Structure formats: C-alpha cells, structure tokens
Amino acid sequence: MRTALTDLTGVRHPIVQTGMGWVSGPRLVTATARAGALGILASATMTPDQLRSAVREVRSRTDAPFGVNLRADAGDARERVRIIVEEGVRVASFALAPSKELIAELKDAGVVVIPSAGARRHAEKVAAWGADAVIVQGGEGGGHTGSLATTVLLPQVVDAVDIPVIAAGGFHDGRGLVAALAYGAAGVAMGTRFLLTSDSTVPDAVKARYLAATVRDITLTTAVDGLPHRMLRTEMVAELEGAGRMRALSRAVRQAARFRRISGHSWPGMVRDGLALRHGKGLTWGQVLLAANTPMLLRAAMVEGRVDVGIMASGQVAALIEDLPSVGMLVGRVMAEADDALASLPLRERNDSAARSGSVAPSGPAADSSPPGA
C-alpha cells in the first residue's frame, strides 16, 4: 500500500512503531523494520553511547529504514542529532516540537523529520518550520496525551497542514488503518499494539497485565508527574493518587537520583532539562521533580517486571488486544485486514454494481481503484 508516508520514509507499509521509553529497543525496531514498517528507537532512556550502539545493532541486522525518537528539550539533543546524522539514520522523530534550527540541521543532512503533536496549532507550527511529516496523537493514546479524540483532532490537522499526517491514538488493526486513510492520513502509528508482541522485551508478567485489562482498567491521571498521563490502573497509580504532596516529592527525589545513575545524566544536565520542561509546560518545581521520577517508575515495570511498584503507559486499545503475535505476523495481519476492509466497504460495492449495470460511468480519479491515501 503506497502512501505519502511510504514514499517519504522508504518503508513498504504505512505503519509506524512509536518510540516507547524502555520498550523500543534494537530488538523491537529490527523486527519492525524487517516487517516493512517504520520502527523508532526510543533514545530518551539511553545515554548517547547507548544510542549509538543501539543504532549500530539495528543497522547490523537489517538494511531497512528506521528512525530514532528524541526529546527536543533535552540538554544533549544536539549531540544525539549528530549521532543520527553520523550513523545514517533515515528518520528523526520528536516527542516535543523541535526548534526550527534543529529541523533545518537534520534536513540539511538528509534526515526525514517527523515531530509529534497533540493539537492543531502545534502541527501547524512544525509544518511551517519545515517538518517533513507530523504524527498527531488523540487522547486515546498511551503515555502523555491530550483530551481531544483522534477522530476530532486528525481531520483538523489534515485540513490545516500540507505535509503528510500520521494518525496515532486508538489504532491496532487494519480497520483502523483504513479509517485513518479515509480521514486523509498517510498512515498510522501504534505503541501499545507493538508493545504487546512476542518481539517486545517487556516482561511476560507485564504483558499479561495488559492483556487482562478492560476499558475500566485504563485511566488518565495527573498524579505521576502533574501532566495528563494515560496508563493502566495499578497499585502504584492508586498509591500516587492517594499520596500527600511531601511524600510524593520525597519519592521523586530518590527516583531522580536513581535515574541519574542509570542514564548517565549529570545533575546540571537534569536541572537544565527540568528548566526546559518547566518553561514549556508551565510546571511548578514540584511537578518537575515528579516528572523526573517518571522514567524510573516506567523502568520498574517495563524492564524489571515490577507491576507492584511501576507504572504502565497504555493506550485505550489495550482493552481490545488479546494476543502476542510476532511483529512480522502483526504487520502482515494489519495489512491483510486493511485489504479486506477496503474490499468490503458497502459504498464501493454499490459503485461497482452500478458500474456493471451501466448506470455509472467511472471516469478520472473515481475510476482509480487505489486505496484511500495512496
């Protein structure tokens, strides 16, 4: 299925595996690239040296295109950009809007720049600054997310910008891909669905917790870091929501120190990142400390398998997912489902029937049997 996304990035299928911290490592990204979709390495939980090593590991296993996700507000963002350029990575994606200068630097080096946005005005801004495409995530998506549903946000952004738009938030199958294409998107991005595959390194006990989740088990909370964060409702989430301010801050300071040791970040660097986060989101210093705590709470679950003391970011689609296919099986299934969905559209059936009876004479674009978005 050829769309503006496949043309832009060189992948075979209009599907993106998002950059999830502690989850989107070399194994998952390699499997995604081999399956013909766009895999994205999550670099925010890696040191620069670990990032370079991860890029080289993926490159040694496949020559298919893949990308790296960056935090635009990180103090070492330019160092990570240099690694992307030097290692010949095809795509750079961003969790926050990168600066106009950072976009220009990457584009000058031939890197495709795809920021993420949760509002139309943010998409318009990065498009004006030269981004090649934009991922727009509706409130159904996991992790930090907004309040606007994908079905409302997506058409707004498609109508507002003249670059390819990739839909995120609520996608897990081929029907969703076809729906996104019908809205005018060039493809879909999925996080939770790729997390729940056999190629994901997330511990089995954590995957089981996701598979058992119902819609009521997925919540949106500000208790973790002061920002709206969609995740599974767990013991830790309940504890954080019930914790007093001082207790939460004390825990955050301890966890921030642990994250510094694991990530290799310096205290001055973490303070700079905190300042950028505070400025960009209007957070109090207390919220900044809580935000510094988040990577370790995610690591406790996603790496250590501690569902009792960790948090598990999750899109609402977790309630619809019941299996753990390989990435190759997943991508193949999504594309087969998309083909079936296109073939079974009632409108198409009626048009085909009318054309055979002679009551409709297809001409021009209407006669093209290419799928929407192609």
Short mmCIF file of C-alpha atoms in Angstrom, two decimals, residues 117-125 127 134-139 147-167 179-180 182-185:
data_model
loop_
_atom_site.label_atom_id
_atom_site.label_comp_id
_atom_site.label_asym_id
_atom_site.label_seq_id
_atom_site.Cartn_x
_atom_site.Cartn_y
_atom_site.Cartn_z
CA ALA A 117 1.75 16.89 18.08
CA GLY A 118 -1.36 16.77 20.20
CA ALA A 119 -3.01 19.94 18.92
CA ARG A 120 -3.62 21.55 15.53
CA ARG A 121 -1.59 24.65 16.37
CA HIS A 122 1.45 22.54 17.23
CA ALA A 123 1.20 20.69 13.92
CA GLU A 124 0.88 23.99 12.06
CA LYS A 125 3.99 25.31 13.81
CA ALA A 127 4.93 22.31 9.38
CA VAL A 134 3.76 15.03 11.65
CA ILE A 135 2.36 12.37 13.98
CA VAL A 136 -0.85 13.51 15.67
CA GLN A 137 -2.00 11.64 18.76
CA GLY A 138 -5.51 11.80 20.09
CA GLY A 139 -6.45 11.35 23.72
CA SER A 147 -8.03 15.49 25.77
CA LEU A 148 -9.10 15.66 22.12
CA ALA A 149 -10.17 12.39 20.50
CA THR A 150 -8.31 11.22 17.41
CA THR A 151 -11.49 11.38 15.33
CA VAL A 152 -11.72 15.11 16.07
CA LEU A 153 -8.01 16.01 16.05
CA LEU A 154 -6.99 14.10 12.92
CA PRO A 155 -9.27 15.80 10.37
CA GLN A 156 -8.42 19.19 11.90
CA VAL A 157 -4.72 18.66 11.32
CA VAL A 158 -5.16 17.08 7.87
CA ASP A 159 -7.08 20.19 6.78
CA ALA A 160 -4.56 22.57 8.38
CA VAL A 161 -1.20 21.38 7.04
CA ASP A 162 0.20 20.40 3.66
CA ILE A 163 2.60 17.70 4.87
CA PRO A 164 1.80 14.00 5.46
CA VAL A 165 -0.10 13.37 8.68
CA ILE A 166 0.31 10.11 10.61
CA ALA A 167 -2.55 9.20 12.95
CA ALA A 179 -10.29 4.67 8.74
CA ALA A 180 -7.20 6.86 9.16
CA ALA A 182 -10.21 7.85 4.84
CA TYR A 183 -9.66 10.84 7.13
CA GLY A 184 -6.73 11.85 4.94
CA ALA A 185 -3.84 10.45 6.97
#
